Tab-separated table of C-alpha atoms in Angstrom:
chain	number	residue	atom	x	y	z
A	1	UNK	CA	-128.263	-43.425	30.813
A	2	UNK	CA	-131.130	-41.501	31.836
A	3	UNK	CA	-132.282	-37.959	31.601
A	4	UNK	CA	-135.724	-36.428	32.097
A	5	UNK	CA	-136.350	-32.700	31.171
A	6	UNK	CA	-138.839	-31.118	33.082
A	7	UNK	CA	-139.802	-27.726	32.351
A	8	UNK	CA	-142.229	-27.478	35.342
A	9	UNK	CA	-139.655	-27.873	37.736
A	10	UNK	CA	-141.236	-26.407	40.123
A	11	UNK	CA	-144.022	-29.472	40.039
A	12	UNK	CA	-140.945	-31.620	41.580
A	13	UNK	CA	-139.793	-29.233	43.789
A	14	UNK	CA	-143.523	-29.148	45.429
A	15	UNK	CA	-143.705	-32.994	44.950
A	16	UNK	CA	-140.798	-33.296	47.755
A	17	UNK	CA	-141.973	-30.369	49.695
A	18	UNK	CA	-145.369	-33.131	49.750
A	19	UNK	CA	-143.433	-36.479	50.659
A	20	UNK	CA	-140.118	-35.585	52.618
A	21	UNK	CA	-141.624	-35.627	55.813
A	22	UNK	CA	-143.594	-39.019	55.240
A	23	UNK	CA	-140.681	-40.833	53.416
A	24	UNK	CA	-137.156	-40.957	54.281
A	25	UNK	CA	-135.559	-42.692	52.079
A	26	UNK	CA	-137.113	-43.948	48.965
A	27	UNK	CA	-136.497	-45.498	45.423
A	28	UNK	CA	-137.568	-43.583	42.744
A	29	UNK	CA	-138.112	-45.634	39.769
A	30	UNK	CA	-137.746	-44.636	35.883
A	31	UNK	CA	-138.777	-46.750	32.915
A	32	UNK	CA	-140.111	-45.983	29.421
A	33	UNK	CA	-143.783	-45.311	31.014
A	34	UNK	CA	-142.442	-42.633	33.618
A	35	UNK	CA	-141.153	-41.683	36.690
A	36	UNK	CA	-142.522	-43.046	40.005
A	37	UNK	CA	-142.311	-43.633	42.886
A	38	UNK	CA	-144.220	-46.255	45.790
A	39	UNK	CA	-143.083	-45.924	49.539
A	40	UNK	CA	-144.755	-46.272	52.917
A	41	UNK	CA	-143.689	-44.325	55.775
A	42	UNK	CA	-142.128	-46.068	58.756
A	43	UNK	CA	-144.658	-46.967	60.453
A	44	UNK	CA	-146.444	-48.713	58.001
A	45	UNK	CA	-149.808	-46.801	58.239
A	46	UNK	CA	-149.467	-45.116	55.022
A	47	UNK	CA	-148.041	-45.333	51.301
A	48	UNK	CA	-147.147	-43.120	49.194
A	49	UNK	CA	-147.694	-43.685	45.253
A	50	UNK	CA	-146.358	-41.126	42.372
A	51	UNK	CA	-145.904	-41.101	39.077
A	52	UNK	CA	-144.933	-38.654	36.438
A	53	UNK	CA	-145.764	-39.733	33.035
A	54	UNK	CA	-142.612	-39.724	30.717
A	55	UNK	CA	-144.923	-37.413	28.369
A	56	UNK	CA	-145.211	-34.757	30.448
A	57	UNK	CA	-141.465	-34.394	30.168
A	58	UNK	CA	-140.190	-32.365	27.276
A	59	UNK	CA	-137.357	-34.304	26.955
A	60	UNK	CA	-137.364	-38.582	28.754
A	61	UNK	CA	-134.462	-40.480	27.501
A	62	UNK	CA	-134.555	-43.811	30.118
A	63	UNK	CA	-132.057	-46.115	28.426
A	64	UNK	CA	-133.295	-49.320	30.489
A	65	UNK	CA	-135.261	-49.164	33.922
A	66	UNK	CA	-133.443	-48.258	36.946
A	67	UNK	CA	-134.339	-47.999	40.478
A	68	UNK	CA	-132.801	-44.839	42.337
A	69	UNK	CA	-132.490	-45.011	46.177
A	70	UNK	CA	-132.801	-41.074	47.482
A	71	UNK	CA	-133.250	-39.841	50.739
A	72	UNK	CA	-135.868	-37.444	49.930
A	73	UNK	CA	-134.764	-34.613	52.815
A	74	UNK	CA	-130.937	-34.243	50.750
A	75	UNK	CA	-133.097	-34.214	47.306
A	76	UNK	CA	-135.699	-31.719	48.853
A	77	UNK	CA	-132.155	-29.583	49.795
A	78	UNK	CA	-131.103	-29.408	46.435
A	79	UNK	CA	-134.172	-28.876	44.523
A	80	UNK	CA	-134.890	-25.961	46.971
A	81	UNK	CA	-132.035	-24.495	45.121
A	82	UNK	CA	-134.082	-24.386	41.851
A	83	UNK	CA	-135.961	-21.190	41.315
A	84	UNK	CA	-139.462	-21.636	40.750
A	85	UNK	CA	-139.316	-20.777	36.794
A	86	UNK	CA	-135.984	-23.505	36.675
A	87	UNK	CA	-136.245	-26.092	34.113
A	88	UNK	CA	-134.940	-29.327	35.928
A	89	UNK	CA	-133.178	-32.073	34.536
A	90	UNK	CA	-132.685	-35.741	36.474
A	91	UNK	CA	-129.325	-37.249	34.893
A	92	UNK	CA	-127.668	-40.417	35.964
A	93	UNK	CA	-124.885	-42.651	33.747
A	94	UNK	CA	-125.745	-45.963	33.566
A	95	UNK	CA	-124.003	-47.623	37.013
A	96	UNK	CA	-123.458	-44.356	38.961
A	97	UNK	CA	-123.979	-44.536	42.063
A	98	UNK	CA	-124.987	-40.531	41.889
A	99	UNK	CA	-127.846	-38.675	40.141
A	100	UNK	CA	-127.470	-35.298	39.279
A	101	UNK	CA	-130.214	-32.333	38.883
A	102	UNK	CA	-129.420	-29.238	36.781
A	103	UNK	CA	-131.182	-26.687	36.932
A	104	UNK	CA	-131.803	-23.925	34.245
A	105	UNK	CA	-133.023	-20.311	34.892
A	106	UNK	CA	-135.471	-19.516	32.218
A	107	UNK	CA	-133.407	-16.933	29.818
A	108	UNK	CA	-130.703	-19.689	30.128
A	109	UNK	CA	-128.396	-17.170	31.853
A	110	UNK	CA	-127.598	-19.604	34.745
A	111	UNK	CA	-126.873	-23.504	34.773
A	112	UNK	CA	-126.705	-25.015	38.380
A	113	UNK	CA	-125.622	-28.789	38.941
A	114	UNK	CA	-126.262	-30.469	41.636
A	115	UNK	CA	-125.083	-33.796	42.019
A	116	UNK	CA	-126.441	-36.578	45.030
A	117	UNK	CA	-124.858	-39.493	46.189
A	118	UNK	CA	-127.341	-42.711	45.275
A	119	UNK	CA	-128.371	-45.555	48.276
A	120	UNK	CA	-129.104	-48.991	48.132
A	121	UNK	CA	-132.705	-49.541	49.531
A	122	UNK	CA	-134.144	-52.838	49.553
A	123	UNK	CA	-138.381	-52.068	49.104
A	124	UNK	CA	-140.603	-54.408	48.209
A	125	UNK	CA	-143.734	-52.842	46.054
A	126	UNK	CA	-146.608	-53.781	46.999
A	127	UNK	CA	-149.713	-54.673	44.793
A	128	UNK	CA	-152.640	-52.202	45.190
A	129	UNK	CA	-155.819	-53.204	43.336
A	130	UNK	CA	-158.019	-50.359	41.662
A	131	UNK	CA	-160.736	-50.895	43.071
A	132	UNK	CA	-164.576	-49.711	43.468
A	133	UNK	CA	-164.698	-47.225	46.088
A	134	UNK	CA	-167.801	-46.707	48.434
A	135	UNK	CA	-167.708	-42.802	48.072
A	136	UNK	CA	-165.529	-40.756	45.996
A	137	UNK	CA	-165.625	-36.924	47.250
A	138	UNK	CA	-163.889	-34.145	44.784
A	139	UNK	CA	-163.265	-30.988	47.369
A	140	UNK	CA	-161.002	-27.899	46.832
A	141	UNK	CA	-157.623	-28.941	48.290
A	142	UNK	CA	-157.544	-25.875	50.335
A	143	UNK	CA	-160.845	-26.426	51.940
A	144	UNK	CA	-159.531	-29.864	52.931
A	145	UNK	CA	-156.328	-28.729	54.507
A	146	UNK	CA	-158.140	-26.493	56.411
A	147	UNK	CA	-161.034	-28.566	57.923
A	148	UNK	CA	-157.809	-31.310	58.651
A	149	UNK	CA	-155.770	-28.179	60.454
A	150	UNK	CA	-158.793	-27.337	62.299
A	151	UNK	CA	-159.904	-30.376	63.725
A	152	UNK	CA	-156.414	-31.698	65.139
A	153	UNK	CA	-156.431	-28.714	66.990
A	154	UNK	CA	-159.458	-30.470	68.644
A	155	UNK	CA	-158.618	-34.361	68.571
A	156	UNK	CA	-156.256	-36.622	66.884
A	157	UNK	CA	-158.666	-38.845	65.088
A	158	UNK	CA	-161.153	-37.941	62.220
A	159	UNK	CA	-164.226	-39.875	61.463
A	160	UNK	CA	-165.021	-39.424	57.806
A	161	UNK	CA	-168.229	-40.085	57.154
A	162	UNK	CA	-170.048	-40.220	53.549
A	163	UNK	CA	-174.128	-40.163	53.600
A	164	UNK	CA	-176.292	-38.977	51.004
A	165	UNK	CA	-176.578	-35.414	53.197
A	166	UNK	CA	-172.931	-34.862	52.263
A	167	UNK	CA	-169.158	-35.686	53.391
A	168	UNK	CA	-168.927	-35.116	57.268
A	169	UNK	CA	-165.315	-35.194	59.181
A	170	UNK	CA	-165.895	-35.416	63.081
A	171	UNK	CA	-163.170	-35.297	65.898
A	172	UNK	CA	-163.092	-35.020	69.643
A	173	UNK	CA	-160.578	-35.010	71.847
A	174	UNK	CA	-160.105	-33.010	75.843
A	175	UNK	CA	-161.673	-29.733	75.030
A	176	UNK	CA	-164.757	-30.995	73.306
A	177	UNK	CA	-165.402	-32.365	69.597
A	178	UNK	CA	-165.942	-30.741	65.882
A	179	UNK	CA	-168.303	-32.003	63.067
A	180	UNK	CA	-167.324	-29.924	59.979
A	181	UNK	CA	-170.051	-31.157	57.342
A	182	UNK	CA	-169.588	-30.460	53.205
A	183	UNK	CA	-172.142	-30.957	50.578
A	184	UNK	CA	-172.294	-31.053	47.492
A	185	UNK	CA	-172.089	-28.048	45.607
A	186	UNK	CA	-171.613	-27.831	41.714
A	187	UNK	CA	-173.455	-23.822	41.613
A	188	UNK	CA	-169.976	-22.174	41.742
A	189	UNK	CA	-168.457	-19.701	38.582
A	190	UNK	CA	-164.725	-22.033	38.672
A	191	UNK	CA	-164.976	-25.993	38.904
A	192	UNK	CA	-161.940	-26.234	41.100
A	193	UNK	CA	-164.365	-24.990	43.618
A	194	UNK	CA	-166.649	-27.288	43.725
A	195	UNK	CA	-167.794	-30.362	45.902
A	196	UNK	CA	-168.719	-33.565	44.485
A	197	UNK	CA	-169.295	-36.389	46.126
A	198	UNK	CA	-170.439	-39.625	44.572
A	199	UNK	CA	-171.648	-42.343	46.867
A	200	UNK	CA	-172.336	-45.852	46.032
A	201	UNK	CA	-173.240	-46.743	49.424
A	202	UNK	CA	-172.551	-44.827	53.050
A	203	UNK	CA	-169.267	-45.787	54.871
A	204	UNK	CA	-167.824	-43.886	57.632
A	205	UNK	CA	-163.978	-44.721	59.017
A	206	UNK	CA	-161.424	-43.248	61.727
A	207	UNK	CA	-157.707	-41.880	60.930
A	208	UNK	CA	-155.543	-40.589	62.252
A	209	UNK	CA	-155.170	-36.790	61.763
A	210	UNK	CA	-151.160	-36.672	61.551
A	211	UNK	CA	-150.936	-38.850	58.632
A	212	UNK	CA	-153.936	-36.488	56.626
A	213	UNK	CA	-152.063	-33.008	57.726
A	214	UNK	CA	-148.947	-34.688	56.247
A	215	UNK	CA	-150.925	-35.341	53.032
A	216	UNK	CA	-152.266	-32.179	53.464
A	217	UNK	CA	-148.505	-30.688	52.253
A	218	UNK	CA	-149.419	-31.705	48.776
A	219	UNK	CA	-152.303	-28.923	48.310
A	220	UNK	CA	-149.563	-26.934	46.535
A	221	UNK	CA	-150.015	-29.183	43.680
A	222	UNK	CA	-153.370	-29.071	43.095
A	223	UNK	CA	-156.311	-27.051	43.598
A	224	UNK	CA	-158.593	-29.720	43.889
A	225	UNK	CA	-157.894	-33.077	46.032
A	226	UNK	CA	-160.069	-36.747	45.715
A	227	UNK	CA	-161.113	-38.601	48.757
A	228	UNK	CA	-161.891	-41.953	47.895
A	229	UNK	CA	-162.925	-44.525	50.800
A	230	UNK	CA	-164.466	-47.625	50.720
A	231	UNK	CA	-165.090	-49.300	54.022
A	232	UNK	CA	-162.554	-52.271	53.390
A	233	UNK	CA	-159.454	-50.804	52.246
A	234	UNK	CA	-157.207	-47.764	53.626
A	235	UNK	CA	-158.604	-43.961	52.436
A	236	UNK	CA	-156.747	-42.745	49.438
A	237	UNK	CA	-156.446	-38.943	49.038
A	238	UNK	CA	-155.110	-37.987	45.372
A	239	UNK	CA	-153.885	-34.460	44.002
A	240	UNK	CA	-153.512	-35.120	40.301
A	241	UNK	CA	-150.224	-33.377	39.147
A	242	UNK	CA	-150.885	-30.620	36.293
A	243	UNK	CA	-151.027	-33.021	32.704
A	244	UNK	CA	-148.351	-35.455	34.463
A	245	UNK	CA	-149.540	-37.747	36.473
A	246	UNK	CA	-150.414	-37.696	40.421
A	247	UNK	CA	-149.650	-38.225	43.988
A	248	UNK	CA	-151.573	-40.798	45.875
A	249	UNK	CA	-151.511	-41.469	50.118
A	250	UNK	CA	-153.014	-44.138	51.132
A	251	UNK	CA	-153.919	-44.249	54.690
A	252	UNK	CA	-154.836	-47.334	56.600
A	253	UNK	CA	-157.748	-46.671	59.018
A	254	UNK	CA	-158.027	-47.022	63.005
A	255	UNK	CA	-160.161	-49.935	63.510
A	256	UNK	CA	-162.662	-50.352	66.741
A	257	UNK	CA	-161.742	-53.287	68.605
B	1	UNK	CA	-160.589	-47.877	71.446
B	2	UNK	CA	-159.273	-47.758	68.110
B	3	UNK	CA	-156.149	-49.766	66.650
B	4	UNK	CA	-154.265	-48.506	64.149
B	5	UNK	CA	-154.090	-50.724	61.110
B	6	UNK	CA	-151.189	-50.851	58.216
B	7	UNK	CA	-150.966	-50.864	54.934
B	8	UNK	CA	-149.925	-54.147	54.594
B	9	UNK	CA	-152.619	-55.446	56.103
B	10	UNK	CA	-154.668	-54.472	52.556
B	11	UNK	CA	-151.928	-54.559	49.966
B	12	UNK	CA	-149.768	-57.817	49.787
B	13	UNK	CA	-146.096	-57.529	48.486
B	14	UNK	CA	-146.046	-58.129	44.639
């Protein structure tokens, strides 16, 4: 038996909005430490990671740990059907092969159930290491989506380059090229808009824009994204989720033959 | 030219 209370529901109805279009189907998993989730898109080129810690909950009963197959577009249906201010709740019986979400308005005056049939996905997890990043750059999320909208309307790769002058994204493409360049800047009145960017040493690597607009989708869920690159390992761009947890992509970069 | 790498090229299956 589980069931997770979530008074934020809106924090999983903007988690969806953020993968749905990445992931089809996924399994979400749910054990004593939280509810997450690991799943690459179907291509391969990038991962998604989440987790939302079972504190954050106001209410986590997880009986034993299960593994819940979802295709994320019918979940994102459903939980567009909670209102923002909803309390969600994930229920499943032990051996269902549904999960249901219920949502609650805030004065209680209206219960909604919603209740999703449950598939059988075979997905391996795969190991990622934490490891020592080259550069780590904190940015306003909304700065990032922007410079990533901007230059795909220019090219379809971005350079991202790290160098003690600052963080620098470059793109060409038919019409020309775009270098949009950020420093650092902690001299602003509210820390979520400010620029940090620690480098250990420079790196510079190519993506491809699609898979960063696509990350892009998570901005809702934080006002303040980290870029963290290292020049052997695939880009990881992380909006933290409010006291909960976060939502990693991991993209794996274009390589120069 | 650039070639698109994949994930699991970096992260092996647990």
């Amino acid at each position: 038996m589980l069931e997770l209370r979530l008074v934020q529901g809106n924090l999983l109805k903007k988690v969806l909005e953020a993968v749905k279009d990445l992931v089809t189907d996924a399994n979400f998993d749910c054990s004593s430490t939280g509810f997450s989730l690991q799943a690459m898109d179907s291509s391969h080129v990038a991962l998604v990671a989440l987790l939302l810690r079972s504190e954050g909950f106001e209410h986590y009963r997880c009986d034993r740990n299960v593994s819940m197959g979802m295709n994320l577009n019918n979940m994102a249906k459903m939980l567009k059907c909670a209102g923002n201010d909803d309390i969600v709740t994930i229920k499943a019986d032990d051996g269902s092969d549904t999960v249901t979400f219920m949502f609650e308005s805030p004065n209680q005056d209206k219960i909604a159930d919603f209740e999703m049939k449950l598939m059988d996905i075979d997905s391996e997890h795969l190991g990622i290491p934490e490891a020592e990043y080259h550069a780590i750059v904190r940015m306003p999320s909304s700065e990032f989506a922007r410079i990533c909208k901007d230059l795909s309307s220019i090219g379809d790769t971005v350079v991202i380059s790290v160098t003690k002058e600052g963080v620098k994204f470059s793109t060409r493409g038919d019409i020309g090229n775009a270098n949009v360049v950020c420093r650092q800047n902690t001299t602003v009145d509210k820390p979520e808009e400010s620029t940090t960017i620690e480098m250990h040493e420079p790196v510079s690597l190519t993506f491809a824009l699609r898979y960063m607009n696509s990350f892009t989708k998570a901005t809702p869920l934080s006002s303040t994204v980290t870029i963290s690159l290292s020049s052997e390992l695939p880009v990881v761009v992380e909006y933290k989720i409010a006291e909960m947890g976060y939502i990693r992509f991991y993209l794996a970069p274009k390589i120069e033959d | 030219g650039c070639n698109q790498s994949t994930i699991t090229e970096f992260f092996g299956k647990l």
